Amino acid sequence: MQSSDRVIVVGGGPVGYTAALLLAQQGIPFVLLEAGHVVFDEPRAGTIHPPTLELYASIGAIDRFLDRGFKVHNYQYYDRKQGLVADFDLGVLSELTPYPYRLMLEQHKVCYIMQEMLAEFDNVDIRLDHELLEVSQTDDGVIATVQTNDGIVTIDGSYIIGCDGGRSKVRKSMDVDFDGFTYPSYQMFLTKIDLASDNGLGAVISKNDTIISDTLNWGIGACKHANGRDWWVVMQKHYTDIIYIVLVTPDGIKQVTTQHLNVPYAWYNASPLSFSMNGEKFSYFRYDNVT
């Protein structure tokens, strides 16, 4: 087999690993390229719907999914103020699908299952720390230009499958648009719960008090104050190096301040910030390294 006969899969998320498994099951050679060096296990998409469960059943993965996932038989919508506004019983789909429920199984666990199943095949070619830079078309295939720890290399193949997310470089190399928008605000709200109420079941004292109204990153970090009682909660303003610092005490929010990190923001910041108790040091995980 020539290397140009293979399929290049870009992206080591659940879609990329699933594509790789489908290729392996059909005896089609492939190479999977992933920019990071691990499967990222931060909480991300966690729900798998019936049609997707049917797909995974067709490739022999459903038992592993059901062993590790949690079935949710209802689909609910909540409003911050009104509470539950809609409750859909997925059981009504029982005559249409063998999986009339949602399965809570985070996407990194899907990746792990796909890795386990790929390990049963020979000639599986998965290359971590391989970041796609661009794709070019040839008369009979494609060439991927890739950044590795040892420098820039080119990898040829017959086809390329872009599984590299919303900022897909495969898509951009094809000049394919991906229209969309960003919601104007990811706010921070405060809800107070008395854990001692209702015989230890807890009770909501107040909910959804707005603490910060701004465009924030999805991640929130927290660390205990040096006094051993209070907490520092930190989050980053979207596409900036500005962080909000919130001091949370048993009596409520005591202060909200901002600070410049003097660290360039990058889209591949992949986790909340973590601070030392004295506030002098911080860290966050990126797709390419730990800062």
mmCIF file of C-alpha atoms in Angstrom:
data_model
loop_
_atom_site.group_PDB
_atom_site.id
_atom_site.type_symbol
_atom_site.label_atom_id
_atom_site.label_comp_id
_atom_site.label_asym_id
_atom_site.label_seq_id
_atom_site.Cartn_x
_atom_site.Cartn_y
_atom_site.Cartn_z
ATOM 1 C CA MET A 1 0.000 0.000 0.000
ATOM 2 C CA GLN A 2 1.228 3.464 -0.842
ATOM 3 C CA SER A 3 0.790 6.214 1.718
ATOM 4 C CA SER A 4 -1.249 8.157 -0.825
ATOM 5 C CA ASP A 5 -3.948 5.446 -0.660
ATOM 6 C CA ARG A 6 -4.880 6.322 2.890
ATOM 7 C CA VAL A 7 -7.548 8.679 4.216
ATOM 8 C CA ILE A 8 -6.411 11.566 6.419
ATOM 9 C CA VAL A 9 -8.678 12.232 9.401
ATOM 10 C CA VAL A 10 -8.105 15.601 11.065
ATOM 11 C CA GLY A 11 -9.253 15.966 14.662
ATOM 12 C CA GLY A 12 -9.033 13.589 17.620
ATOM 13 C CA GLY A 13 -12.446 14.233 19.095
ATOM 14 C CA PRO A 14 -15.416 11.861 19.113
ATOM 15 C CA VAL A 15 -16.209 12.511 15.444
ATOM 16 C CA GLY A 16 -12.618 11.965 14.324
ATOM 17 C CA TYR A 17 -12.185 8.774 16.321
ATOM 18 C CA THR A 18 -15.543 7.477 15.134
ATOM 19 C CA ALA A 19 -14.580 8.159 11.518
ATOM 20 C CA ALA A 20 -11.295 6.337 12.113
ATOM 21 C CA LEU A 21 -13.094 3.309 13.538
ATOM 22 C CA LEU A 22 -15.506 3.190 10.609
ATOM 23 C CA LEU A 23 -12.547 3.253 8.208
ATOM 24 C CA ALA A 24 -10.739 0.523 10.166
ATOM 25 C CA GLN A 25 -13.829 -1.691 10.130
ATOM 26 C CA GLN A 26 -13.977 -1.384 6.352
ATOM 27 C CA GLY A 27 -10.268 -2.137 5.962
ATOM 28 C CA ILE A 28 -9.526 1.358 4.655
ATOM 29 C CA PRO A 29 -6.098 2.680 5.681
ATOM 30 C CA PHE A 30 -6.072 6.014 7.499
ATOM 31 C CA VAL A 31 -3.978 8.369 9.567
ATOM 32 C CA LEU A 32 -5.622 10.436 12.310
ATOM 33 C CA LEU A 33 -4.004 13.789 13.106
ATOM 34 C CA GLU A 34 -4.644 15.491 16.441
ATOM 35 C CA ALA A 35 -3.090 18.807 17.496
ATOM 36 C CA GLY A 36 -3.080 17.940 21.200
ATOM 37 C CA HIS A 37 -1.177 15.241 23.000
ATOM 38 C CA VAL A 38 -4.100 13.746 24.948
ATOM 39 C CA VAL A 39 -7.839 13.323 24.774
ATOM 40 C CA PHE A 40 -9.123 16.363 26.641
ATOM 41 C CA ASP A 41 -11.274 15.258 29.536
ATOM 42 C CA GLU A 42 -12.768 18.596 30.560
ATOM 43 C CA PRO A 43 -16.571 18.372 30.728
ATOM 44 C CA ARG A 44 -18.003 19.140 27.297
ATOM 45 C CA ALA A 45 -20.908 17.777 25.269
ATOM 46 C CA GLY A 46 -22.444 15.046 27.366
ATOM 47 C CA THR A 47 -25.708 13.980 25.720
ATOM 48 C CA ILE A 48 -26.132 11.374 22.998
ATOM 49 C CA HIS A 49 -29.532 11.234 21.297
ATOM 50 C CA PRO A 50 -31.353 8.172 19.902
ATOM 51 C CA PRO A 51 -30.269 8.467 16.233
ATOM 52 C CA THR A 52 -26.634 8.706 17.291
ATOM 53 C CA LEU A 53 -27.038 5.718 19.599
ATOM 54 C CA GLU A 54 -28.387 3.788 16.619
ATOM 55 C CA LEU A 55 -25.258 4.718 14.661
ATOM 56 C CA TYR A 56 -22.989 3.462 17.440
ATOM 57 C CA ALA A 57 -25.048 0.280 17.700
ATOM 58 C CA SER A 58 -24.381 -0.336 14.016
ATOM 59 C CA ILE A 59 -20.615 -0.336 14.620
ATOM 60 C CA GLY A 60 -20.705 -2.525 17.713
ATOM 61 C CA ALA A 61 -20.144 0.126 20.382
ATOM 62 C CA ILE A 62 -23.553 0.348 22.021
ATOM 63 C CA ASP A 63 -22.901 -2.092 24.887
ATOM 64 C CA ARG A 64 -19.851 -0.122 25.973
ATOM 65 C CA PHE A 65 -21.859 3.092 25.763
ATOM 66 C CA LEU A 66 -24.694 1.742 27.882
ATOM 67 C CA ASP A 67 -22.280 0.289 30.449
ATOM 68 C CA ARG A 68 -20.632 3.680 31.014
ATOM 69 C CA GLY A 69 -23.461 6.107 30.339
ATOM 70 C CA PHE A 70 -26.532 7.210 32.271
ATOM 71 C CA LYS A 71 -29.981 6.996 30.681
ATOM 72 C CA VAL A 72 -32.177 10.092 30.865
ATOM 73 C CA HIS A 73 -35.776 9.422 29.858
ATOM 74 C CA ASN A 74 -36.969 13.028 29.796
ATOM 75 C CA TYR A 75 -35.874 16.102 27.869
ATOM 76 C CA GLN A 76 -36.454 19.226 29.951
ATOM 77 C CA TYR A 77 -36.160 22.958 29.388
ATOM 78 C CA TYR A 78 -35.740 25.383 32.256
ATOM 79 C CA ASP A 79 -36.014 29.150 32.531
ATOM 80 C CA ARG A 80 -33.784 30.953 35.000
ATOM 81 C CA LYS A 81 -36.745 32.568 36.720
ATOM 82 C CA GLN A 82 -39.723 30.313 35.989
ATOM 83 C CA GLY A 83 -38.013 26.974 36.459
ATOM 84 C CA LEU A 84 -39.283 24.023 34.423
ATOM 85 C CA VAL A 85 -41.103 25.190 31.281
ATOM 86 C CA ALA A 86 -41.186 22.012 29.154
ATOM 87 C CA ASP A 87 -40.839 18.304 29.879
ATOM 88 C CA PHE A 88 -40.712 15.815 26.999
ATOM 89 C CA ASP A 89 -41.050 12.102 27.724
ATOM 90 C CA LEU A 90 -38.792 10.310 25.255
ATOM 91 C CA GLY A 91 -40.596 7.074 25.972
ATOM 92 C CA VAL A 92 -43.095 7.996 23.253
ATOM 93 C CA LEU A 93 -40.336 7.115 20.766
ATOM 94 C CA SER A 94 -40.229 3.486 21.882
ATOM 95 C CA GLU A 95 -41.909 2.256 18.689
ATOM 96 C CA LEU A 96 -39.524 4.256 16.516
ATOM 97 C CA THR A 97 -36.158 3.468 18.099
ATOM 98 C CA PRO A 98 -34.666 0.828 20.409
ATOM 99 C CA TYR A 99 -33.118 3.701 22.397
ATOM 100 C CA PRO A 100 -35.979 5.973 23.541
ATOM 101 C CA TYR A 101 -33.827 8.059 25.858
ATOM 102 C CA ARG A 102 -30.838 10.338 25.989
ATOM 103 C CA LEU A 103 -27.578 8.837 27.159
ATOM 104 C CA MET A 104 -25.357 10.995 29.324
ATOM 105 C CA LEU A 105 -21.855 10.042 28.205
ATOM 106 C CA GLU A 106 -19.298 12.828 27.904
ATOM 107 C CA GLN A 107 -17.487 13.160 24.612
ATOM 108 C CA HIS A 108 -14.063 12.298 26.024
ATOM 109 C CA LYS A 109 -15.488 8.957 27.181
ATOM 110 C CA VAL A 110 -16.715 8.366 23.638
ATOM 111 C CA CYS A 111 -13.132 8.956 22.483
ATOM 112 C CA TYR A 112 -11.832 6.438 25.007
ATOM 113 C CA ILE A 113 -14.299 3.805 23.790
ATOM 114 C CA MET A 114 -13.304 4.434 20.184
ATOM 115 C CA GLN A 115 -9.627 4.113 21.150
ATOM 116 C CA GLU A 116 -10.328 0.775 22.833
ATOM 117 C CA MET A 117 -12.080 -0.529 19.742
ATOM 118 C CA LEU A 118 -9.371 0.772 17.401
ATOM 119 C CA ALA A 119 -6.788 -1.099 19.492
ATOM 120 C CA GLU A 120 -8.302 -4.325 18.162
ATOM 121 C CA PHE A 121 -7.101 -3.504 14.630
ATOM 122 C CA ASP A 122 -3.657 -3.650 13.087
ATOM 123 C CA ASN A 123 -1.984 -0.750 11.308
ATOM 124 C CA VAL A 124 -3.866 1.952 13.217
ATOM 125 C CA ASP A 125 -2.021 5.241 12.654
ATOM 126 C CA ILE A 126 -2.886 7.922 15.230
ATOM 127 C CA ARG A 127 -0.502 10.871 15.479
ATOM 128 C CA LEU A 128 -0.808 13.233 18.412
ATOM 129 C CA ASP A 129 0.894 16.645 18.529
ATOM 130 C CA HIS A 130 0.163 16.983 14.810
ATOM 131 C CA GLU A 131 -1.551 20.298 14.108
ATOM 132 C CA LEU A 132 -2.926 20.810 10.620
ATOM 133 C CA LEU A 133 -1.780 24.061 9.038
ATOM 134 C CA GLU A 134 -3.328 23.801 5.594
ATOM 135 C CA VAL A 135 -4.617 21.398 2.948
ATOM 136 C CA SER A 136 -3.849 21.456 -0.760
ATOM 137 C CA GLN A 137 -5.518 19.543 -3.569
ATOM 138 C CA THR A 138 -3.546 17.426 -6.038
ATOM 139 C CA ASP A 139 -4.657 15.679 -9.223
ATOM 140 C CA ASP A 140 -5.270 12.421 -7.381
ATOM 141 C CA GLY A 141 -5.507 13.289 -3.705
ATOM 142 C CA VAL A 142 -4.641 15.766 -0.987
ATOM 143 C CA ILE A 143 -1.568 16.980 0.879
ATOM 144 C CA ALA A 144 -1.785 18.079 4.509
ATOM 145 C CA THR A 145 0.834 20.471 5.859
ATOM 146 C CA VAL A 146 1.259 19.688 9.536
ATOM 147 C CA GLN A 147 3.113 21.248 12.469
ATOM 148 C CA THR A 148 4.789 18.636 14.693
ATOM 149 C CA ASN A 149 7.181 18.804 17.620
ATOM 150 C CA ASP A 150 9.981 18.129 15.130
ATOM 151 C CA GLY A 151 8.955 20.783 12.640
ATOM 152 C CA ILE A 152 6.651 21.094 9.660
ATOM 153 C CA VAL A 153 5.943 17.981 7.598
ATOM 154 C CA THR A 154 3.609 17.069 4.733
ATOM 155 C CA ILE A 155 1.311 14.053 4.731
ATOM 156 C CA ASP A 156 -0.399 12.838 1.572
ATOM 157 C CA GLY A 157 -3.585 10.863 1.179
ATOM 158 C CA SER A 158 -6.400 10.033 -1.189
ATOM 159 C CA TYR A 159 -9.031 11.929 0.813
ATOM 160 C CA ILE A 160 -9.189 14.112 3.912
ATOM 161 C CA ILE A 161 -11.984 14.196 6.490
ATOM 162 C CA GLY A 162 -12.283 17.375 8.532
ATOM 163 C CA CYS A 163 -13.346 16.595 12.103
ATOM 164 C CA ASP A 164 -11.566 19.602 13.580
ATOM 165 C CA GLY A 165 -14.459 21.611 14.942
ATOM 166 C CA GLY A 166 -16.011 24.976 14.324
ATOM 167 C CA ARG A 167 -12.683 26.572 13.421
ATOM 168 C CA SER A 168 -11.851 23.731 11.048
ATOM 169 C CA LYS A 169 -8.758 24.366 8.986
ATOM 170 C CA VAL A 170 -9.926 21.698 6.575
ATOM 171 C CA ARG A 171 -13.087 23.682 5.962
ATOM 172 C CA LYS A 172 -11.197 26.943 5.642
ATOM 173 C CA SER A 173 -8.803 25.368 3.142
ATOM 174 C CA MET A 174 -11.868 24.542 1.039
ATOM 175 C CA ASP A 175 -13.236 28.112 1.354
ATOM 176 C CA VAL A 176 -16.433 26.759 2.859
ATOM 177 C CA ASP A 177 -18.310 29.222 5.070
ATOM 178 C CA PHE A 178 -19.566 28.353 8.525
ATOM 179 C CA ASP A 179 -22.099 31.034 9.339
ATOM 180 C CA GLY A 180 -23.139 31.592 12.910
ATOM 181 C CA PHE A 181 -23.069 34.015 15.789
ATOM 182 C CA THR A 182 -21.955 34.290 19.396
ATOM 183 C CA TYR A 183 -24.540 35.013 22.040
ATOM 184 C CA PRO A 184 -23.760 38.462 23.443
ATOM 185 C CA SER A 185 -23.338 37.413 27.056
ATOM 186 C CA TYR A 186 -22.329 34.503 29.256
ATOM 187 C CA GLN A 187 -23.364 35.815 32.620
ATOM 188 C CA MET A 188 -22.475 34.709 36.110
ATOM 189 C CA PHE A 189 -25.363 34.115 38.484
ATOM 190 C CA LEU A 190 -25.498 33.389 42.198
ATOM 191 C CA THR A 191 -27.858 30.829 43.712
ATOM 192 C CA LYS A 192 -27.919 30.249 47.471
ATOM 193 C CA ILE A 193 -28.816 26.797 48.781
ATOM 194 C CA ASP A 194 -29.285 25.802 52.438
ATOM 195 C CA LEU A 195 -27.974 22.231 52.523
ATOM 196 C CA ALA A 196 -29.334 21.672 56.036
ATOM 197 C CA SER A 197 -32.946 22.312 55.057
ATOM 198 C CA ASP A 198 -35.554 19.687 54.262
ATOM 199 C CA ASN A 199 -33.880 16.946 56.288
ATOM 200 C CA GLY A 200 -30.608 17.342 54.441
ATOM 201 C CA LEU A 201 -32.101 17.465 50.937
ATOM 202 C CA GLY A 202 -31.454 21.181 50.740
ATOM 203 C CA ALA A 203 -33.573 24.174 49.791
ATOM 204 C CA VAL A 204 -33.048 27.113 47.455
ATOM 205 C CA ILE A 205 -32.881 30.388 49.387
ATOM 206 C CA SER A 206 -32.432 32.649 46.355
ATOM 207 C CA LYS A 207 -31.507 32.015 42.749
ATOM 208 C CA ASN A 208 -30.121 33.614 39.631
ATOM 209 C CA ASP A 209 -28.907 36.870 41.129
ATOM 210 C CA THR A 210 -26.722 38.458 38.456
ATOM 211 C CA ILE A 211 -23.126 38.911 39.638
ATOM 212 C CA ILE A 212 -21.417 39.627 36.316
ATOM 213 C CA SER A 213 -23.093 40.616 33.070
ATOM 214 C CA ASP A 214 -20.445 40.416 30.370
ATOM 215 C CA THR A 215 -19.213 38.171 27.589
ATOM 216 C CA LEU A 216 -17.308 35.492 29.481
ATOM 217 C CA ASN A 217 -15.471 32.324 28.559
ATOM 218 C CA TRP A 218 -17.245 29.083 29.360
ATOM 219 C CA GLY A 219 -14.815 28.054 32.108
ATOM 220 C CA ILE A 220 -14.996 29.039 35.775
ATOM 221 C CA GLY A 221 -12.161 28.356 38.210
ATOM 222 C CA ALA A 222 -12.243 28.435 41.992
ATOM 223 C CA CYS A 223 -9.798 28.061 44.847
ATOM 224 C CA LYS A 224 -10.102 28.370 48.586
ATOM 225 C CA HIS A 225 -9.051 31.604 50.242
ATOM 226 C CA ALA A 226 -5.995 31.489 52.489
ATOM 227 C CA ASN A 227 -8.308 32.024 55.473
ATOM 228 C CA GLY A 228 -9.669 28.522 54.865
ATOM 229 C CA ARG A 229 -13.268 29.712 54.765
ATOM 230 C CA ASP A 230 -13.924 31.918 51.739
ATOM 231 C CA TRP A 231 -13.477 31.191 48.041
ATOM 232 C CA TRP A 232 -11.983 33.007 45.089
ATOM 233 C CA VAL A 233 -13.903 32.458 41.868
ATOM 234 C CA VAL A 234 -12.251 33.532 38.617
ATOM 235 C CA MET A 235 -13.364 33.660 34.981
ATOM 236 C CA GLN A 236 -11.938 35.207 31.840
ATOM 237 C CA LYS A 237 -13.553 37.838 29.653
ATOM 238 C CA HIS A 238 -14.035 36.419 26.177
ATOM 239 C CA TYR A 239 -11.177 37.052 23.742
ATOM 240 C CA THR A 240 -9.216 39.196 26.203
ATOM 241 C CA ASP A 241 -6.588 38.743 28.900
ATOM 242 C CA ILE A 242 -8.938 40.228 31.512
ATOM 243 C CA ILE A 243 -10.160 38.089 34.400
ATOM 244 C CA TYR A 244 -12.954 38.740 36.848
ATOM 245 C CA ILE A 245 -12.118 37.897 40.455
ATOM 246 C CA VAL A 246 -15.028 37.267 42.807
ATOM 247 C CA LEU A 247 -14.677 36.812 46.564
ATOM 248 C CA VAL A 248 -17.396 34.476 47.861
ATOM 249 C CA THR A 249 -18.005 34.285 51.617
ATOM 250 C CA PRO A 250 -20.678 32.570 53.741
ATOM 251 C CA ASP A 251 -22.457 35.932 53.829
ATOM 252 C CA GLY A 252 -22.477 36.366 50.060
ATOM 253 C CA ILE A 253 -20.386 38.154 47.422
ATOM 254 C CA LYS A 254 -17.936 40.559 49.065
ATOM 255 C CA GLN A 255 -16.054 41.928 46.051
ATOM 256 C CA VAL A 256 -15.823 41.735 42.285
ATOM 257 C CA THR A 257 -12.636 43.033 40.665
ATOM 258 C CA THR A 258 -10.842 42.711 37.348
ATOM 259 C CA GLN A 259 -7.203 42.120 36.501
ATOM 260 C CA HIS A 260 -5.084 41.890 33.341
ATOM 261 C CA LEU A 261 -3.089 38.658 33.107
ATOM 262 C CA ASN A 262 -0.678 40.033 30.499
ATOM 263 C CA VAL A 263 -0.965 36.667 28.746
ATOM 264 C CA PRO A 264 -2.322 36.717 25.179
ATOM 265 C CA TYR A 265 -5.709 35.122 24.816
ATOM 266 C CA ALA A 266 -5.885 32.198 22.403
ATOM 267 C CA TRP A 267 -8.871 30.178 21.228
ATOM 268 C CA TYR A 268 -7.165 27.031 22.403
ATOM 269 C CA ASN A 269 -7.331 28.058 26.056
ATOM 270 C CA ALA A 270 -9.096 24.928 27.181
ATOM 271 C CA SER A 271 -9.841 25.228 30.864
ATOM 272 C CA PRO A 272 -10.758 27.541 33.687
ATOM 273 C CA LEU A 273 -7.935 29.405 35.390
ATOM 274 C CA SER A 274 -6.521 27.901 38.586
ATOM 275 C CA PHE A 275 -4.989 30.195 41.206
ATOM 276 C CA SER A 276 -2.826 29.620 44.229
ATOM 277 C CA MET A 277 -4.403 30.562 47.554
ATOM 278 C CA ASN A 278 -2.320 33.740 47.853
ATOM 279 C CA GLY A 279 -3.373 34.788 44.371
ATOM 280 C CA GLU A 280 0.191 35.218 43.124
ATOM 281 C CA LYS A 281 0.312 32.293 40.674
ATOM 282 C CA PHE A 282 -2.141 30.893 38.185
ATOM 283 C CA SER A 283 -2.274 28.188 35.546
ATOM 284 C CA TYR A 284 -4.527 27.086 32.756
ATOM 285 C CA PHE A 285 -4.467 24.232 30.301
ATOM 286 C CA ARG A 286 -4.142 24.891 26.572
ATOM 287 C CA TYR A 287 -4.487 22.510 23.684
ATOM 288 C CA ASP A 288 -0.802 22.921 22.892
ATOM 289 C CA ASN A 289 0.778 23.087 26.372
ATOM 290 C CA VAL A 290 0.324 23.973 30.013
ATOM 291 C CA THR A 291 0.947 27.624 30.887
#
